[in-house]
XYZ file of C-alpha atoms in Angstrom:
146
model
C 113.657 113.644 139.833
C 111.239 110.684 139.738
C 108.000 110.556 141.617
C 108.019 109.118 145.205
C 106.250 105.886 146.156
C 102.793 105.473 144.675
C 100.320 104.345 147.403
C 97.445 104.269 144.991
C 99.176 101.579 142.958
C 99.832 99.545 146.145
C 96.197 99.788 147.259
C 94.878 98.914 143.770
C 96.876 95.631 143.794
C 95.794 94.828 147.334
C 92.098 95.602 146.737
C 92.107 93.587 143.525
C 93.679 90.616 145.325
C 91.184 90.860 148.137
C 88.244 90.978 145.710
C 89.537 88.074 143.640
C 90.170 85.838 146.635
C 87.177 86.710 148.873
C 84.504 88.209 146.423
C 84.210 91.113 148.813
C 84.718 94.731 147.790
C 87.394 96.823 149.619
C 87.126 100.618 149.774
C 88.981 103.475 151.480
C 87.691 104.151 154.973
C 85.965 107.427 155.625
C 85.683 108.200 151.908
C 82.825 109.912 150.150
C 80.553 108.321 147.683
C 78.021 105.536 147.665
C 78.550 102.773 150.223
C 78.678 99.277 148.701
C 76.193 96.626 149.818
C 77.134 94.627 152.997
C 79.491 92.928 153.482
C 82.523 95.044 152.509
C 85.996 95.805 153.692
C 87.563 99.253 154.308
C 91.216 100.099 154.599
C 93.060 103.047 156.161
C 96.779 103.635 156.722
C 97.784 103.549 160.429
C 101.260 104.527 159.289
C 102.131 105.018 155.719
C 105.910 105.378 156.058
C 107.984 104.038 158.948
C 111.831 104.087 158.742
C 113.299 100.761 159.578
C 116.585 101.944 160.765
C 119.078 99.966 158.718
C 118.531 101.922 155.506
C 119.139 105.637 155.245
C 119.153 105.778 151.457
C 116.802 107.795 149.343
C 117.338 105.585 146.266
C 115.203 102.488 146.351
C 114.407 103.008 149.996
C 113.010 100.118 152.043
C 110.306 101.143 154.618
C 107.346 99.788 156.464
C 103.717 100.682 156.416
C 100.706 99.533 158.592
C 97.233 99.269 157.136
C 94.053 98.629 159.130
C 91.382 96.609 157.391
C 87.814 96.295 158.716
C 85.013 94.058 157.739
C 81.581 95.816 157.749
C 78.456 93.707 157.888
C 75.191 93.532 159.849
C 76.119 90.437 161.921
C 78.857 90.165 164.558
C 79.924 86.624 163.612
C 80.024 87.553 159.876
C 82.340 90.473 160.740
C 84.559 88.243 162.736
C 84.579 85.578 160.041
C 85.444 88.013 157.262
C 88.226 89.687 159.284
C 89.666 86.197 159.941
C 89.412 85.311 156.283
C 91.316 88.518 155.356
C 93.986 87.930 157.985
C 94.565 84.413 156.690
C 94.576 85.686 153.118
C 97.510 87.959 153.866
C 99.405 84.908 155.115
C 98.829 82.737 152.019
C 101.121 81.805 149.134
C 98.794 83.859 146.892
C 99.642 87.033 148.740
C 103.348 85.980 149.014
C 103.457 85.858 145.174
C 101.297 89.020 144.715
C 103.385 91.042 147.036
C 106.790 89.845 145.670
C 105.598 90.752 142.120
C 104.828 94.239 143.280
C 107.800 95.074 145.557
C 106.132 94.777 148.935
C 106.065 92.006 151.558
C 103.653 91.167 154.291
C 105.673 91.227 157.513
C 102.873 90.179 159.858
C 99.187 90.430 160.550
C 97.789 91.494 163.934
C 95.026 90.066 166.029
C 91.412 90.320 165.008
C 89.762 93.037 166.996
C 86.256 94.283 167.559
C 86.180 97.702 165.975
C 82.515 98.596 166.656
C 81.730 102.009 168.127
C 78.612 103.334 169.804
C 77.357 104.870 166.492
C 78.201 101.946 164.295
C 76.494 99.392 166.508
C 73.150 100.877 165.609
C 73.811 100.250 161.914
C 76.494 97.628 161.410
C 79.037 95.394 163.079
C 82.822 95.672 162.469
C 85.949 93.654 163.071
C 89.397 94.476 161.921
C 92.976 93.358 161.444
C 96.130 95.336 161.021
C 98.531 94.268 158.279
C 102.193 95.367 158.346
C 104.076 95.609 155.142
C 107.665 96.162 154.081
C 107.881 98.141 150.853
C 110.689 98.822 148.409
C 110.381 102.214 146.770
C 111.535 102.465 143.127
C 112.392 106.154 143.573
C 115.861 107.158 142.279
C 117.441 110.586 142.583
C 118.750 111.572 139.197
C 122.161 112.885 140.313
C 124.533 113.560 137.396
C 127.753 111.496 137.452
C 130.967 113.313 137.764
């Protein structure tokens, strides 16, 4: 049996594309380690695997995933600008090509939202956007032919 879908490879491609196009680092939300300098983006899966109903196959399954991206900075307007830039990036030809080359597609991007909380307001400002993807898994069940 092959390995199931590799989310680490997906996020490596997306993070690299974000860095190349915006110059801003993107890290996993709520991760351990040293925080990068402001500004930076974080990502977190809202839903890593949503069945889409019209496929019930295991081999080369097509499914959807939702990822929340947040811009972290010390200025409200900069957070909003970065979130807007990221939202638009996912709708560009650059990302259409990047995603097609890596077996995922951007279905849509959500509205830009203020994602500050009472604790973060003392330190930083945040704004986020949810990105919805359709993903094709390369998994194949190695069933012997009869």
